[in-house]
Short mmCIF file of C-alpha atoms in Angstrom, two decimals:
data_model
loop_
_atom_site.label_atom_id
_atom_site.label_comp_id
_atom_site.label_asym_id
_atom_site.label_seq_id
_atom_site.Cartn_x
_atom_site.Cartn_y
_atom_site.Cartn_z
CA MET A 186 112.39 148.22 118.58
CA ALA A 187 110.34 145.54 119.98
CA ARG A 188 107.50 146.20 119.16
CA ILE A 189 106.56 146.88 115.77
CA ASP A 190 103.34 147.61 115.18
CA ASP A 191 100.21 148.52 117.68
CA ALA A 192 96.94 150.02 116.29
CA VAL A 193 93.49 149.91 118.03
CA TYR A 194 90.83 149.13 115.55
CA VAL A 195 87.04 150.17 115.49
CA ALA A 196 84.35 148.30 113.63
CA GLY A 197 87.07 146.90 111.09
CA ARG A 198 89.19 150.43 110.88
CA ARG A 199 92.48 151.34 111.97
CA ILE A 200 91.73 154.70 114.84
CA GLY A 201 95.11 154.34 115.97
CA GLY A 202 98.25 153.58 117.87
CA PRO A 203 100.10 153.26 121.52
CA ALA A 204 97.96 157.14 122.39
CA THR A 205 94.48 155.82 121.75
CA LEU A 206 95.44 151.86 123.04
CA SER A 207 94.90 152.05 126.88
CA ARG A 208 92.20 153.92 126.41
CA ALA A 209 90.18 151.50 124.84
CA THR A 210 91.19 148.76 126.33
CA GLU A 211 91.39 150.50 130.13
CA THR A 212 90.02 148.93 132.28
CA ASP A 213 90.12 144.86 131.25
CA PRO A 214 89.49 143.64 127.69
CA VAL A 215 89.93 140.02 128.72
CA THR A 216 86.69 139.80 130.06
CA THR A 217 84.12 143.00 130.25
CA THR A 218 83.17 145.13 127.04
CA ALA A 219 81.24 147.36 129.32
CA THR A 220 83.75 149.97 128.46
CA ALA A 221 85.00 149.25 125.85
CA ALA A 222 83.97 150.18 122.05
CA ASP A 223 82.04 147.62 120.53
CA GLY A 224 83.59 146.06 117.49
CA THR A 225 87.52 147.58 119.64
CA LEU A 226 90.50 145.40 119.24
CA ALA A 227 94.05 146.16 119.31
CA TRP A 228 96.59 144.04 117.70
CA ILE A 229 100.50 144.19 119.10
CA GLY A 230 102.96 143.21 117.12
CA LEU A 231 106.29 142.66 119.07
CA LEU A 232 109.64 141.64 117.24
CA ARG A 233 112.35 139.72 119.68
CA PRO A 234 110.82 141.33 122.47
CA ASP A 235 112.76 142.28 125.50
CA ASP A 236 111.93 141.33 129.25
CA ALA A 237 110.57 144.53 129.92
CA GLU A 238 108.32 145.20 127.31
CA LEU A 239 106.78 141.27 126.96
CA GLU A 240 105.61 141.95 131.22
CA ALA A 241 103.99 145.67 130.47
CA VAL A 242 102.33 143.43 127.28
CA ALA A 243 101.52 140.96 129.37
CA ALA A 244 100.12 143.57 132.62
CA GLU A 245 98.66 145.23 130.20
CA PHE A 246 96.36 142.29 128.80
CA ASP A 247 96.51 139.84 132.01
CA LEU A 248 98.14 137.74 130.22
CA HIS A 249 98.94 134.00 131.80
CA GLU A 250 101.90 133.93 133.84
CA ASN A 251 103.39 130.18 132.07
CA ALA A 252 102.38 131.14 128.27
CA VAL A 253 103.90 134.87 128.69
CA GLU A 254 106.80 132.91 130.22
CA ASP A 255 106.96 130.43 127.25
CA ALA A 256 107.16 133.80 125.17
CA ARG A 257 110.09 134.88 126.54
CA LYS A 258 112.23 131.72 126.38
CA GLY A 259 110.71 130.37 122.19
CA HIS A 260 112.14 127.57 121.30
CA GLN A 261 108.10 125.57 122.40
CA ARG A 262 106.93 122.54 119.88
CA ALA A 263 103.37 124.12 118.02
CA LYS A 264 101.18 123.73 120.64
CA LEU A 265 97.23 125.22 121.68
CA GLU A 266 96.39 126.55 125.13
CA ARG A 267 93.59 127.95 126.96
CA TYR A 268 94.40 130.64 129.84
CA GLY A 269 91.04 131.51 131.36
CA ASP A 270 88.82 133.57 127.88
CA THR A 271 92.64 134.26 126.44
CA LEU A 272 94.20 131.67 123.84
CA PHE A 273 97.57 130.90 123.64
CA LEU A 274 99.00 129.31 120.48
CA VAL A 275 103.18 128.92 119.74
CA LEU A 276 103.45 128.68 115.62
CA ARG A 277 106.57 127.23 113.57
CA PRO A 278 107.47 128.40 110.25
CA ALA A 279 109.44 127.48 107.79
CA TRP A 280 110.60 128.71 105.08
CA HIS A 281 113.95 127.88 102.21
CA ARG A 282 117.32 130.23 102.21
CA ALA A 283 118.57 129.89 98.28
CA ASP A 284 121.67 130.71 99.56
CA THR A 285 122.02 127.39 101.89
CA ASN A 286 119.63 125.34 99.90
CA GLU A 287 118.05 124.80 103.81
CA VAL A 288 115.05 125.24 105.47
CA GLU A 289 115.12 127.27 108.36
CA PHE A 290 112.32 127.60 110.97
CA GLY A 291 110.72 130.46 112.78
CA GLU A 292 108.06 131.05 115.72
CA VAL A 293 105.54 132.35 116.25
CA HIS A 294 103.59 132.86 119.62
CA LEU A 295 100.16 134.72 119.91
CA PHE A 296 97.78 135.41 122.67
CA VAL A 297 94.52 135.91 121.74
CA GLY A 298 92.08 137.17 123.53
CA ARG A 299 88.00 138.63 122.93
CA ARG A 300 88.89 142.20 122.36
CA PHE A 301 92.82 142.04 121.28
CA VAL A 302 96.04 139.92 119.68
CA VAL A 303 99.57 139.94 120.60
CA THR A 304 101.59 138.82 118.45
CA VAL A 305 105.36 137.88 119.12
CA ARG A 306 108.39 136.63 116.61
CA HIS A 307 111.13 135.80 117.16
CA ALA A 308 112.06 135.29 113.73
CA GLU A 309 111.46 137.70 110.70
CA GLU A 310 110.04 135.33 108.76
CA PRO A 311 106.77 135.31 108.09
CA ASP A 312 106.42 138.24 107.37
CA LEU A 313 103.18 139.86 109.88
CA ALA A 314 103.04 143.37 108.48
CA ALA A 315 102.07 141.92 105.41
CA VAL A 316 98.52 139.77 106.80
CA ARG A 317 97.79 143.48 108.59
CA CYS A 318 97.88 144.95 105.76
CA ARG A 319 95.90 142.36 104.08
CA VAL A 320 93.72 142.41 107.17
CA GLU A 321 93.03 145.51 107.63
CA ALA A 322 92.35 145.73 103.77
CA ASP A 323 89.18 143.49 104.63
CA PRO A 324 87.85 146.46 107.45
CA GLU A 325 84.35 143.30 107.31
CA PHE A 326 85.96 140.81 108.24
CA LEU A 327 88.45 142.15 110.41
CA ALA A 328 85.39 143.31 111.95
CA THR A 329 84.71 139.78 113.09
CA GLY A 330 87.12 140.39 116.25
CA SER A 331 90.46 138.93 117.21
CA GLU A 332 89.98 135.34 115.41
CA ALA A 333 90.02 136.32 112.07
CA VAL A 334 93.89 138.30 113.03
CA THR A 335 94.87 133.93 114.49
CA ALA A 336 92.64 132.85 111.73
CA ALA A 337 94.80 134.92 109.31
CA VAL A 338 98.06 134.80 110.44
CA LEU A 339 97.67 130.93 110.65
CA ASP A 340 96.30 130.87 106.51
CA GLU A 341 99.56 133.80 105.89
CA ILE A 342 102.43 130.43 108.54
CA VAL A 343 100.17 127.42 107.04
CA ASP A 344 100.67 128.85 102.72
CA GLY A 345 104.07 129.49 103.55
CA TYR A 346 104.75 126.10 104.14
CA ALA A 347 103.85 125.00 100.48
CA PRO A 348 106.89 126.41 99.19
CA VAL A 349 109.24 124.18 101.40
CA VAL A 350 107.24 121.20 99.70
CA GLY A 351 107.48 122.73 96.65
CA VAL A 352 111.28 122.71 97.83
CA ILE A 353 112.33 119.50 99.65
CA GLN A 354 109.22 117.66 96.76
CA ASP A 355 111.98 118.78 93.93
CA GLN A 356 115.16 117.10 96.01
CA VAL A 357 113.94 114.03 96.55
CA ASP A 358 113.59 113.62 93.17
CA ALA A 359 116.57 113.84 92.70
CA ILE A 360 117.74 111.69 95.25
CA GLU A 361 115.45 109.13 93.83
CA ASP A 362 116.74 109.36 90.45
CA GLN A 363 120.30 109.10 91.45
CA LEU A 364 119.65 105.96 93.35
CA PHE A 365 117.44 104.29 90.46
CA ALA A 366 121.05 105.61 88.65
CA GLY A 367 122.95 102.97 90.80
CA GLN A 368 124.17 106.03 91.94
CA VAL A 369 125.93 105.06 95.48
CA ASP A 370 127.57 108.23 95.79
CA PRO A 371 128.42 108.41 99.76
CA GLY A 372 127.75 112.15 99.36
CA VAL A 373 124.09 110.44 98.74
CA SER A 374 124.09 109.37 101.56
CA LYS A 375 124.91 112.44 104.04
CA ARG A 376 122.53 114.46 101.46
CA ILE A 377 119.90 111.95 102.45
CA TYR A 378 120.31 112.78 105.41
CA GLN A 379 120.52 116.09 105.86
CA LEU A 380 116.93 116.20 103.70
CA LEU A 381 115.77 113.63 105.76
CA SER A 382 116.83 115.62 109.52
CA GLU A 383 115.18 118.51 107.68
CA VAL A 384 112.35 116.49 107.28
CA LEU A 385 111.63 115.84 110.52
CA GLY A 386 112.10 119.32 111.54
CA PHE A 387 109.44 119.85 109.77
CA GLN A 388 106.94 117.22 110.73
CA ARG A 389 107.57 118.62 113.91
CA ALA A 390 106.10 122.24 112.92
CA THR A 391 103.41 120.52 111.23
CA ALA A 392 102.36 117.63 112.89
CA PRO A 393 100.67 120.07 115.09
CA VAL A 394 97.93 122.34 113.12
CA PRO A 395 96.40 120.36 111.60
CA ALA A 396 94.47 119.18 115.57
CA MET A 397 95.32 123.42 116.57
CA VAL A 398 92.34 124.81 114.07
CA ARG A 399 90.32 121.65 114.49
CA GLY A 400 89.65 122.52 118.02
CA LEU A 401 89.76 126.23 116.79
CA LEU A 402 86.26 125.42 115.13
CA ARG A 403 85.55 123.27 117.88
CA GLY A 404 84.74 125.99 119.83
CA ALA A 405 83.97 128.49 117.29
CA ASP A 406 79.78 127.68 117.99
CA LYS A 407 80.36 128.32 122.04
CA TYR A 408 82.50 132.15 120.83
CA GLY A 409 80.45 132.88 119.00
CA VAL A 410 82.52 132.85 116.28
CA ASP A 411 81.45 134.17 112.89
CA ASP A 412 81.17 132.18 110.57
CA GLU A 413 83.64 133.79 107.28
CA VAL A 414 86.36 133.25 109.90
CA GLN A 415 85.48 129.58 110.52
CA HIS A 416 85.29 129.08 106.94
CA ARG A 417 89.06 130.59 106.61
CA LEU A 418 89.60 128.18 109.77
CA ARG A 419 88.34 125.27 107.23
CA ASN A 420 90.48 125.70 104.93
CA VAL A 421 93.47 126.58 106.32
CA LEU A 422 92.85 123.09 108.36
CA ASP A 423 92.73 122.15 103.78
CA HIS A 424 95.45 123.20 103.54
CA ALA A 425 97.56 122.23 106.32
CA LEU A 426 96.60 118.73 106.56
CA ARG A 427 97.60 118.66 102.26
CA VAL A 428 101.34 119.28 104.11
CA THR A 429 101.29 116.60 106.57
CA GLU A 430 100.95 113.84 104.55
CA ARG A 431 103.19 115.06 101.96
CA VAL A 432 105.41 116.03 104.49
CA ASP A 433 104.62 112.36 105.92
CA SER A 434 105.36 110.96 102.70
CA PHE A 435 108.15 112.35 102.44
CA ARG A 436 110.23 110.38 105.92
CA ALA A 437 108.55 107.64 104.49
CA LEU A 438 110.43 108.11 100.76
CA LEU A 439 113.40 109.38 102.98
CA GLU A 440 113.91 106.59 105.18
CA ASN A 441 112.89 104.05 102.37
CA ALA A 442 115.87 105.70 99.81
CA LEU A 443 118.01 105.33 102.85
CA THR A 444 117.43 101.70 103.53
CA LEU A 445 117.35 101.68 99.14
CA HIS A 446 121.37 103.59 99.12
CA SER A 447 122.91 101.26 101.50
CA THR A 448 121.47 98.04 99.96
CA LEU A 449 123.61 99.62 96.63
CA VAL A 450 125.79 100.24 98.52
CA THR A 451 126.61 96.52 100.86
CA GLN A 452 125.58 95.59 97.09
CA GLU A 453 128.80 97.54 95.44
CA GLN A 454 130.74 96.45 98.27
CA ASN A 455 130.54 92.39 97.76
CA GLU A 456 131.16 93.00 94.15
CA ALA A 457 134.21 94.70 95.35
CA MET A 458 134.94 91.90 97.39
CA ARG A 459 133.96 88.94 94.32
CA ARG A 460 136.36 91.04 92.40
CA MET A 461 139.39 91.17 95.20
CA THR A 462 138.72 86.77 95.65
CA SER A 463 138.96 86.11 92.61
CA ALA A 464 141.74 88.89 91.86
CA SER A 465 143.74 86.95 94.76
CA LEU A 466 142.49 83.43 92.88
CA ALA A 467 144.04 84.66 89.77
CA GLN A 468 146.76 85.55 91.23
CA GLY A 469 146.77 82.12 93.49
CA GLU A 470 147.32 80.55 90.63
CA GLU A 471 149.01 82.00 88.33
CA SER A 472 151.91 81.91 91.37
CA ARG A 473 151.29 78.19 92.14
CA GLN A 474 151.70 77.96 88.27
CA LEU A 475 155.08 79.17 88.68
CA ALA A 476 156.25 76.98 91.49
CA ARG A 477 154.92 74.32 89.26
CA ALA A 478 156.91 75.33 86.93
CA ALA A 479 160.34 76.32 88.82
CA HIS A 480 159.93 72.87 90.61
CA ARG A 481 159.82 70.91 87.37
CA GLN A 482 163.24 73.61 86.65
CA GLY A 483 164.62 72.59 89.07
CA GLU A 484 164.18 68.45 88.45
CA GLU A 485 165.41 68.90 85.29
CA VAL A 486 168.25 70.57 85.95
CA LYS A 487 169.02 68.07 88.94
CA LYS A 488 169.18 65.30 86.47
CA ILE A 489 171.05 68.05 84.40
CA SER A 490 173.56 67.94 87.37
CA SER A 491 173.15 63.90 87.56
CA TRP A 492 173.94 63.01 85.30
CA ALA A 493 176.61 65.41 84.50
CA ALA A 494 178.16 63.88 87.63
CA ILE A 495 178.11 60.02 86.28
CA LEU A 496 180.03 61.59 83.44
CA PHE A 497 182.74 62.98 85.35
CA ALA A 498 183.73 60.05 87.56
CA PRO A 499 184.20 58.74 84.84
CA GLY A 500 185.83 61.14 82.17
CA LEU A 501 188.08 62.57 85.57
CA ILE A 502 189.60 58.22 85.02
CA ALA A 503 189.61 58.39 81.40
CA GLY A 504 191.60 62.21 81.25
CA VAL A 505 194.35 60.99 84.61
CA TYR A 506 195.13 58.52 81.38
CA GLY A 507 195.68 60.92 78.92
CA MET A 508 198.32 63.00 80.63
CA ASN A 509 200.74 62.43 78.74
CA PHE A 510 204.06 61.94 81.27
CA ASP A 511 206.78 59.35 80.55
CA HIS A 512 206.96 57.55 83.89
CA MET A 513 202.91 55.75 84.09
CA PRO A 514 203.77 52.41 85.52
CA GLU A 515 199.65 52.06 84.57
CA LEU A 516 200.81 52.00 80.85
CA HIS A 517 202.30 49.67 81.02
CA TRP A 518 200.13 46.90 83.71
CA ARG A 519 199.13 44.35 82.05
CA TYR A 520 195.10 44.55 83.61
CA GLY A 521 195.56 48.91 83.49
CA TYR A 522 192.67 48.87 80.44
CA PRO A 523 190.48 45.99 82.46
CA VAL A 524 190.80 47.85 86.00
CA ALA A 525 190.06 51.18 84.50
CA ILE A 526 187.13 50.66 82.07
CA VAL A 527 185.89 48.91 84.83
CA ALA A 528 186.23 51.69 87.53
CA MET A 529 184.61 53.37 85.29
CA LEU A 530 181.80 51.75 85.54
CA ALA A 531 181.24 50.58 88.87
CA LEU A 532 182.25 54.75 89.74
CA ALA A 533 179.69 55.46 87.77
CA GLY A 534 176.80 52.63 89.02
CA ILE A 535 177.66 54.41 92.52
CA LEU A 536 176.61 57.37 91.36
CA TRP A 537 173.39 56.46 89.32
CA LEU A 538 172.19 54.79 92.44
CA VAL A 539 173.19 57.84 94.97
CA PHE A 540 170.97 60.17 92.80
CA ARG A 541 168.67 57.50 92.14
CA LYS A 542 167.80 56.29 95.78
CA ARG A 543 167.65 61.07 96.36
CA ASN A 544 165.06 60.73 93.92
CA TRP A 545 166.87 63.11 91.59
CA LEU A 546 167.30 60.44 88.40
#
């Protein structure tokens, strides 16, 4: 059901629910108190109300249509607005889910009049039933009016920020430990982005709260707010300021961590490039050495081949004369021997000159 709890309080004590609600506010509880019992307060709690339910409550307490439209649509920024004698507050509670290790945000709307409070929640958190129980346990505080309920709800939501701050602090510390250890795992960068996104959302939820509480304190004297309520509001303001300061520091730390991680990644990439360049230079030097060795080997082969060719020519002529044939006229020629020697030397000299000209020798 959209209506979680309806109650009417007289002098801080609960006297009934919906049956006595209309009688306690039967004329105009927003602007008059003549027909309402002294110290009468109506507190209606709604959870994800449909349009009909919200319109019925709006008509019952003469709520401004713009505020009702914001409450219907939800997804509003944290803010404090005044419509005549009615205050409209939007609060963004936050909590950490252990199963997903993520920070989630809810939305609570408060319509606060002189004799009524209407709370509209768009998420299961926070548990305003627990807030109601604590306030009902202190009738003297509740008897101070609707401002007491407002202070109690603000206190509950701001106190709920503390566990989230603790979880984010642990995660930021873990990221810093990884970075200072020189780890450049790509998963670290992803986690920084995720956590920074959560911190930015948390900052949007918490940053307006101090200004909202200051606004309530500024109007305290004008509207005769009880001193105890003002004391609790100042306590809420103190806690809210501490939370916003921590959140601002988280954002700065994560932005610096992102910069540091980018620097470490760049250094690692540069180091890898240097290693690759050194390896390439070493490989190039090795290739050059192999090429020089191959060149030297080729030169030696050319020399050997050249000398082999030079020696082959005389050997060819000598081989011809070494054949044992009966009919070899040159064997009986008077000038055969000197001619053969000259031919051998001449052919060897010609080959030497040719190879020398080609730089083979």
